[in-house]
PDB file of C-alpha atoms in Angstrom:
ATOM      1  CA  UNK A   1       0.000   0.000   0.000  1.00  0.00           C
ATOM      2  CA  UNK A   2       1.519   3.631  -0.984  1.00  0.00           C
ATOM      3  CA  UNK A   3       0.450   6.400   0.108  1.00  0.00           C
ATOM      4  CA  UNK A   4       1.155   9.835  -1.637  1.00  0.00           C
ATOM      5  CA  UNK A   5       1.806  12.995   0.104  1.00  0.00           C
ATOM      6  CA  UNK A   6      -0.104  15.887  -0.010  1.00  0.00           C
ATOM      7  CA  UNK A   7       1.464  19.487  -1.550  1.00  0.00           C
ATOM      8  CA  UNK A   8       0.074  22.338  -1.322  1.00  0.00           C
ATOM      9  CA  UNK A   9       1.410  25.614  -3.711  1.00  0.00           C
ATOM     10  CA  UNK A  10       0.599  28.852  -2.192  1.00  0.00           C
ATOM     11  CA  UNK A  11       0.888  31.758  -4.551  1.00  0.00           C
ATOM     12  CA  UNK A  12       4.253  33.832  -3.727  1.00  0.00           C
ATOM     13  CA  UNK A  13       2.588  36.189  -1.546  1.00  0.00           C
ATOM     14  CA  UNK A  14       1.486  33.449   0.977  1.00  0.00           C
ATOM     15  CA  UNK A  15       4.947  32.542   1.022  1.00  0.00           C
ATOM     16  CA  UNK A  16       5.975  33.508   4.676  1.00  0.00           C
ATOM     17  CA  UNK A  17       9.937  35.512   4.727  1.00  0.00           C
ATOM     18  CA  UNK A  18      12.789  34.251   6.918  1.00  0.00           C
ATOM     19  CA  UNK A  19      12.886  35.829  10.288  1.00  0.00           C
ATOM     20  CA  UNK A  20      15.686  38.207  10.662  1.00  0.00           C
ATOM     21  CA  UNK A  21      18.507  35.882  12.731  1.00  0.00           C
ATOM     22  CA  UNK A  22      18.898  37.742  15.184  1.00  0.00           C
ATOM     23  CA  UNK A  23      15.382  37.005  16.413  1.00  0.00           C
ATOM     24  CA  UNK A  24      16.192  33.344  15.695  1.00  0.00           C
ATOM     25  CA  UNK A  25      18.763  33.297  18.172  1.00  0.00           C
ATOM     26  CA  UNK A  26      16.599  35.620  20.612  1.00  0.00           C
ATOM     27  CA  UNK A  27      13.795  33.037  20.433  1.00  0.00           C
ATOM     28  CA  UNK A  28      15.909  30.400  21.322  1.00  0.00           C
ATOM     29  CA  UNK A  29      18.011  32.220  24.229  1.00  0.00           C
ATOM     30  CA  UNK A  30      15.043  33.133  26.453  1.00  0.00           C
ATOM     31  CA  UNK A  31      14.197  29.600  27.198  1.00  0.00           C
ATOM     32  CA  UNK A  32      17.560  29.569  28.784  1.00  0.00           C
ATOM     33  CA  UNK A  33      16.986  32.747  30.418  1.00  0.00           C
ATOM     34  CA  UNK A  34      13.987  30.983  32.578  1.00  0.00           C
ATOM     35  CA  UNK A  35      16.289  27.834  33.195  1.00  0.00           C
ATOM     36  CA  UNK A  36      18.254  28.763  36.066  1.00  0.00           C
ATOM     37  CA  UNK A  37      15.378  29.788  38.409  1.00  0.00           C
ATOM     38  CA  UNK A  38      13.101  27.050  37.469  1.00  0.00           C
ATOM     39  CA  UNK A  39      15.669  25.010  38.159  1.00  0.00           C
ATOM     40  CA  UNK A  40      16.415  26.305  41.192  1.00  0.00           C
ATOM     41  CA  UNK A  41      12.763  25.677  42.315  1.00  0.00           C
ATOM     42  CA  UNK A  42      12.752  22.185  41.037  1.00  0.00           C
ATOM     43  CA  UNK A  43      15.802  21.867  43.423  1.00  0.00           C
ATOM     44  CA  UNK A  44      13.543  23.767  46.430  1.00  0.00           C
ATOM     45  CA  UNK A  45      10.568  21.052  45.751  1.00  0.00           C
ATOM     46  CA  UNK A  46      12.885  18.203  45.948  1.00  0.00           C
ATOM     47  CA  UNK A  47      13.042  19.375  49.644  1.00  0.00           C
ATOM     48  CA  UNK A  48      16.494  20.987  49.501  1.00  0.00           C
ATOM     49  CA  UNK A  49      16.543  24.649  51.695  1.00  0.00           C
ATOM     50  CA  UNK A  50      18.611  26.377  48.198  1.00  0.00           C
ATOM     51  CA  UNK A  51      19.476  29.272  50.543  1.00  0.00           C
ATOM     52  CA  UNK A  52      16.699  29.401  52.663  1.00  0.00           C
ATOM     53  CA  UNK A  53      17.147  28.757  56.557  1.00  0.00           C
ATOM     54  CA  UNK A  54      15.567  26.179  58.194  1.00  0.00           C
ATOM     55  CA  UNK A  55      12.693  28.271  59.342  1.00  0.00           C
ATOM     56  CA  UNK A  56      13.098  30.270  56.893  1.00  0.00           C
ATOM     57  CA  UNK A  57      12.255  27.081  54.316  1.00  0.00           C
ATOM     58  CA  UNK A  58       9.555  25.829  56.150  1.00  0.00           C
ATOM     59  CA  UNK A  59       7.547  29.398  56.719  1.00  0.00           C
ATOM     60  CA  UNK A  60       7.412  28.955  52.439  1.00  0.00           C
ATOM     61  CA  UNK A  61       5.197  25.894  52.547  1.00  0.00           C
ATOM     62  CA  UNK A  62       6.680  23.711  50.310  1.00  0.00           C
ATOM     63  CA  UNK A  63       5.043  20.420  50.916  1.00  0.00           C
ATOM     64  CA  UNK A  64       2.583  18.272  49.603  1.00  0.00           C
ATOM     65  CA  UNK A  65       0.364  20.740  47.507  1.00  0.00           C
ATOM     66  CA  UNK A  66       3.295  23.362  47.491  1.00  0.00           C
ATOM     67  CA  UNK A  67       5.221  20.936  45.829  1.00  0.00           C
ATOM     68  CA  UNK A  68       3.047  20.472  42.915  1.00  0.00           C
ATOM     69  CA  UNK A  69       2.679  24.303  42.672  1.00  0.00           C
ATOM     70  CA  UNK A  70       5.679  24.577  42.642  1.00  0.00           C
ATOM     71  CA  UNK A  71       7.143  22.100  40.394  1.00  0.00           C
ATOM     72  CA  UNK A  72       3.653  23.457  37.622  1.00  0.00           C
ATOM     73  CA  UNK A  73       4.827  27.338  38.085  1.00  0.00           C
ATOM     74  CA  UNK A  74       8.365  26.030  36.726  1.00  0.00           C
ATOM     75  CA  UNK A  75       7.092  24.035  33.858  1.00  0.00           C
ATOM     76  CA  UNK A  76       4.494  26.669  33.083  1.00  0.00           C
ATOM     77  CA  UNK A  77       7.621  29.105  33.174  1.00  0.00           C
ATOM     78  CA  UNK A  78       9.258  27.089  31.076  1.00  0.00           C
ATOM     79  CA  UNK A  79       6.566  25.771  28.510  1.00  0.00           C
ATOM     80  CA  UNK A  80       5.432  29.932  28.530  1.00  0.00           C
ATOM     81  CA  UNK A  81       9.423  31.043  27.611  1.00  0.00           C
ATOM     82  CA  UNK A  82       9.204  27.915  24.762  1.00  0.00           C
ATOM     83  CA  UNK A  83       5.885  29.513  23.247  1.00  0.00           C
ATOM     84  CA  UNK A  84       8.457  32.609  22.182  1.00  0.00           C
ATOM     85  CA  UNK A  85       9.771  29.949  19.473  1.00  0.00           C
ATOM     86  CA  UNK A  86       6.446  30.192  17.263  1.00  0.00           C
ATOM     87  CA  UNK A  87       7.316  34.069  16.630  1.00  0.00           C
ATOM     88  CA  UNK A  88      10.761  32.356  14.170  1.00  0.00           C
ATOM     89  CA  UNK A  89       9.400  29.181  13.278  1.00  0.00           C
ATOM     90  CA  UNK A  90       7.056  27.736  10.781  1.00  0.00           C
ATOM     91  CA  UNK A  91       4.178  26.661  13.139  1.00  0.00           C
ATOM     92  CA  UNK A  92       3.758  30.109  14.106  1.00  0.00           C
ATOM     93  CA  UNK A  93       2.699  31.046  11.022  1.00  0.00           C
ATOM     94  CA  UNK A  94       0.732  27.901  10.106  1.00  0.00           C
ATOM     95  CA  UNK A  95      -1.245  25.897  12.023  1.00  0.00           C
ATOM     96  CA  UNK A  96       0.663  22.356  11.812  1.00  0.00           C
ATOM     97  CA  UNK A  97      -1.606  19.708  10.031  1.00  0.00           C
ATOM     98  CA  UNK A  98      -1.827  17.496  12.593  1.00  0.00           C
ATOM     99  CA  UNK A  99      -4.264  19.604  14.728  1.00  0.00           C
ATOM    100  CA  UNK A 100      -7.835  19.103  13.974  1.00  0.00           C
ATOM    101  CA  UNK A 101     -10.037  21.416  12.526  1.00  0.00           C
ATOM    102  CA  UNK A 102      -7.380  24.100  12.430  1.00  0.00           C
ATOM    103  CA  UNK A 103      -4.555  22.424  10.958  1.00  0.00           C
ATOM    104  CA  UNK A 104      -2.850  24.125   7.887  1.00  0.00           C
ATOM    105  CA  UNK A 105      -4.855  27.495   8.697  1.00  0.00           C
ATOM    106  CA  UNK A 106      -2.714  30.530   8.479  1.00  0.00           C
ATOM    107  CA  UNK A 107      -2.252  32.150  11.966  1.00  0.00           C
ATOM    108  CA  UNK A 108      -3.671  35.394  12.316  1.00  0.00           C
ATOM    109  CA  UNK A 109      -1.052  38.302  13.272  1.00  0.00           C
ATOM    110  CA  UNK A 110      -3.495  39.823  15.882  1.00  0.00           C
ATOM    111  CA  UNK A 111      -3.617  36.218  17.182  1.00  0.00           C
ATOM    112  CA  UNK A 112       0.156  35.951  17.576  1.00  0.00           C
ATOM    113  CA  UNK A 113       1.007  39.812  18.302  1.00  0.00           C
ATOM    114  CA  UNK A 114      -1.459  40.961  21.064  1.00  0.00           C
ATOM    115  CA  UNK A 115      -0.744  37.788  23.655  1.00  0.00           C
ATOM    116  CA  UNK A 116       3.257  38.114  23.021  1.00  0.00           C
ATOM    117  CA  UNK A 117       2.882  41.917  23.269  1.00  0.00           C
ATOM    118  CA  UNK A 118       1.036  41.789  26.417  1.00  0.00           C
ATOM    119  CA  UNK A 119       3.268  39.247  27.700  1.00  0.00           C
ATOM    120  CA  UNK A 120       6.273  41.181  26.962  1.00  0.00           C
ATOM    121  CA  UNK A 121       4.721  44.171  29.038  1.00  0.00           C
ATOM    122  CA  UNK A 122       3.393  41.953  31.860  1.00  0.00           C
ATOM    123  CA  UNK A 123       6.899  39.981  32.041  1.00  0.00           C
ATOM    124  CA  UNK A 124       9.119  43.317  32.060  1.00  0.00           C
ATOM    125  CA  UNK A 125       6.576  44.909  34.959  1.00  0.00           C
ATOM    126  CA  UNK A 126       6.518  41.991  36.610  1.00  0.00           C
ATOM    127  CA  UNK A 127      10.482  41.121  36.674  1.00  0.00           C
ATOM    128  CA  UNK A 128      11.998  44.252  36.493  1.00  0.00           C
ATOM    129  CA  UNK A 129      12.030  45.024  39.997  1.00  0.00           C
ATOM    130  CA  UNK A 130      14.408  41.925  40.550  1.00  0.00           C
ATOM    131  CA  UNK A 131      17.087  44.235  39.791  1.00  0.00           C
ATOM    132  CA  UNK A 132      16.787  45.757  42.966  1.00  0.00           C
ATOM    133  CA  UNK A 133      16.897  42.280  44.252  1.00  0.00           C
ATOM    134  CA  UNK A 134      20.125  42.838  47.211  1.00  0.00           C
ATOM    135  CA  UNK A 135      18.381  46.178  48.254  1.00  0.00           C
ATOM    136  CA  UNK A 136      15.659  44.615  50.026  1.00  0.00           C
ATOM    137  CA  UNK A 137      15.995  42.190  52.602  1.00  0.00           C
ATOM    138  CA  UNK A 138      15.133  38.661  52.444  1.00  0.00           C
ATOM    139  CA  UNK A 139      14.013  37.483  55.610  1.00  0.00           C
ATOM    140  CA  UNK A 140      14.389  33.910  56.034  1.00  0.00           C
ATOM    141  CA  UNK A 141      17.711  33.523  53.994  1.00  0.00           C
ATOM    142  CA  UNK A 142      21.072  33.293  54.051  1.00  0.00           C
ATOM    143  CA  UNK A 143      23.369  35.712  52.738  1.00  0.00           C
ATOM    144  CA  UNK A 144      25.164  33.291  50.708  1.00  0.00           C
ATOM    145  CA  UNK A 145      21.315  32.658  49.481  1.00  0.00           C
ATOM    146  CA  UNK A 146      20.136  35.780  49.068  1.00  0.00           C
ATOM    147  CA  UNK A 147      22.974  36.008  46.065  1.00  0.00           C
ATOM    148  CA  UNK A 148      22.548  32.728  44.626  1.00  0.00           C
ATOM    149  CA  UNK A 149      18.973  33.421  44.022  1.00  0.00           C
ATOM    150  CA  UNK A 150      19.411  36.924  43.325  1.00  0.00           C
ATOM    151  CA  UNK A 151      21.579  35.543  40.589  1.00  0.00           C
ATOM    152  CA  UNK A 152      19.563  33.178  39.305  1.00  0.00           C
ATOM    153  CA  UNK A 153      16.631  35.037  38.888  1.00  0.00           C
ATOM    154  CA  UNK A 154      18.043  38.202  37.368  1.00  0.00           C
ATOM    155  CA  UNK A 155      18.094  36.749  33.827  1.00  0.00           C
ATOM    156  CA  UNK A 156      14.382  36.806  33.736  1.00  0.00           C
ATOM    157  CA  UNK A 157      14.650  40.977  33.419  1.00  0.00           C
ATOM    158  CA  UNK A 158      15.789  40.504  30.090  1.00  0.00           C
ATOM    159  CA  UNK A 159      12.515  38.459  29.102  1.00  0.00           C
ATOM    160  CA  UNK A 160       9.656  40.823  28.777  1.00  0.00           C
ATOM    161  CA  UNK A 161      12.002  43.290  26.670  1.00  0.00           C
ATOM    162  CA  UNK A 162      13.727  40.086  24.041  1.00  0.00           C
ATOM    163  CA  UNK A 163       9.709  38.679  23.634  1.00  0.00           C
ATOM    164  CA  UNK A 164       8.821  42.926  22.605  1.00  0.00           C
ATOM    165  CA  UNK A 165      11.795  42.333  20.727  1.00  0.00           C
ATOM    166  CA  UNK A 166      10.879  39.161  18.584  1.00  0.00           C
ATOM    167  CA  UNK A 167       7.277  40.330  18.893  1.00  0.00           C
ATOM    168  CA  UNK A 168       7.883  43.451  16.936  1.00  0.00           C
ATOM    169  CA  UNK A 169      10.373  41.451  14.403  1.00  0.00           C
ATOM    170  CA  UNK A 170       7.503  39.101  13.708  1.00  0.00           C
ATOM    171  CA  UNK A 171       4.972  41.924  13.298  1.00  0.00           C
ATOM    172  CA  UNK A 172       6.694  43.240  10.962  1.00  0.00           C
ATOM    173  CA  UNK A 173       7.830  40.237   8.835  1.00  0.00           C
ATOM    174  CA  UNK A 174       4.264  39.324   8.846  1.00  0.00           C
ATOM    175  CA  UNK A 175       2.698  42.542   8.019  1.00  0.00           C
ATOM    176  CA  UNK A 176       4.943  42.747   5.285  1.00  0.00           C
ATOM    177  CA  UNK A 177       3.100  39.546   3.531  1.00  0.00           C
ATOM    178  CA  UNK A 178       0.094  40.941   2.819  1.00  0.00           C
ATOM    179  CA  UNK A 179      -0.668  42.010  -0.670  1.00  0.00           C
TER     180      UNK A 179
END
C-alpha cells in the first residue's frame, strides 16, 4: 500500500519571509533565560533549603500541595518562555496539520502579536524590579542565598524586553506579507 503525500502551492505572496537571525537566536536564548530559576525551584521542591534557613524554608510551605505548585509554576515558566519559538518558526505562522479542525490554517497576526505583546509588558513589569533584588531584605535567607537566588533570577529581566523584541520582528515580517 503507498500512500502519496499531499502538496500544497501557495501563490508567492502566501509565502511567509525568513525571520531576521537575530530574532532566531533571541527566540531560542530566552528559554535559557527561565532555566536557572526554574531550576532552582525544582531543586527547592525536591526538599532541599537552596538558601533558605531552616525556618526560613519551612515558613514557604513547600510540601505536599506546594510541591506540585511549585514544580507546575516552573514548567508553566518554562513551557510559557518555549511559546516565544512560534514568533521564528514555521508553526507560528501555520497551524501544523496534525491539529484538527485548524490544521494548515494561516495564523492570524493579531492572534500571535497581542498575547506576546502583552506578555512582553506583563513579564518586564513583573520582573523588572528583581534588579533591585540585594536592596531589600530577604528574611528567612542566608546571605550566601540571598545572592545565589538573586543571581539566578536576574536573567528573567531581560525576558519581557527580548519577547517585545521578537514580537515586533515578527509583526513586521508578517505585516509585510500581505498584498
Amino acid at each position: 500500500m503507498t500512500t502519496t503525500k499531499r502538496t500544497i502551492t501557495r501563490p508567492a505572496a502566501d509565502v511567509p519571509s525568513a525571520p531576521p537571525r537575530w530574532a532566531v537566536r533571541t527566540a531560542h536564548i530566552i528559554p535559557l533565560l527561565t532555566l536557572p530559576s526554574g531550576l532552582w525551584r525544582l531543586w527547592l521542591a525536591g526538599g532541599h533549603r537552596g538558601g533558605y534557613t531552616e525556618a526560613g524554608y519551612e515558613a514557604m510551605g513547600i510540601d505536599g500541595w506546594g510541591t506540585v505548585y511549585v514544580i507546575g509554576l516552573s514548567v508553566a515558566v518554562e513551557a510559557a518562555a518555549l511559546l516565544t519559538l512560534g514568533l521564528v518558526r514555521p508553526w507560528g505562522e501555520r497551524v501544523p496539520e496534525w491539529i484538527p479542525v485548524l490544521g494548515g490554517r494561516r495564523v492570524a497576526v493579531r492572534a500571535a502579536v497581542v498575547p506576546a505583546a502583552a506578555g512582553a509588558v506583563a513579564l518586564t513589569v513583573l520582573w523588572s524590579p528583581f534588579v533591585l533584588w540585594w536592596t531589600v531584605p530577604h528574611h528567612g535567607m542566608t546571605d550566601t542565598g540571598n545572592l545565589v537566588a538573586g543571581l539566578l533570577y536576574l536573567p528573567l529581566v531581560a525576558w519581557g524586553p527580548l519577547l517585545g523584541a521578537v514580537t515586533l520582528s515578527y509583526h513586521r515580517r508578517r505585516r509585510a506579507e500581505r498584498p
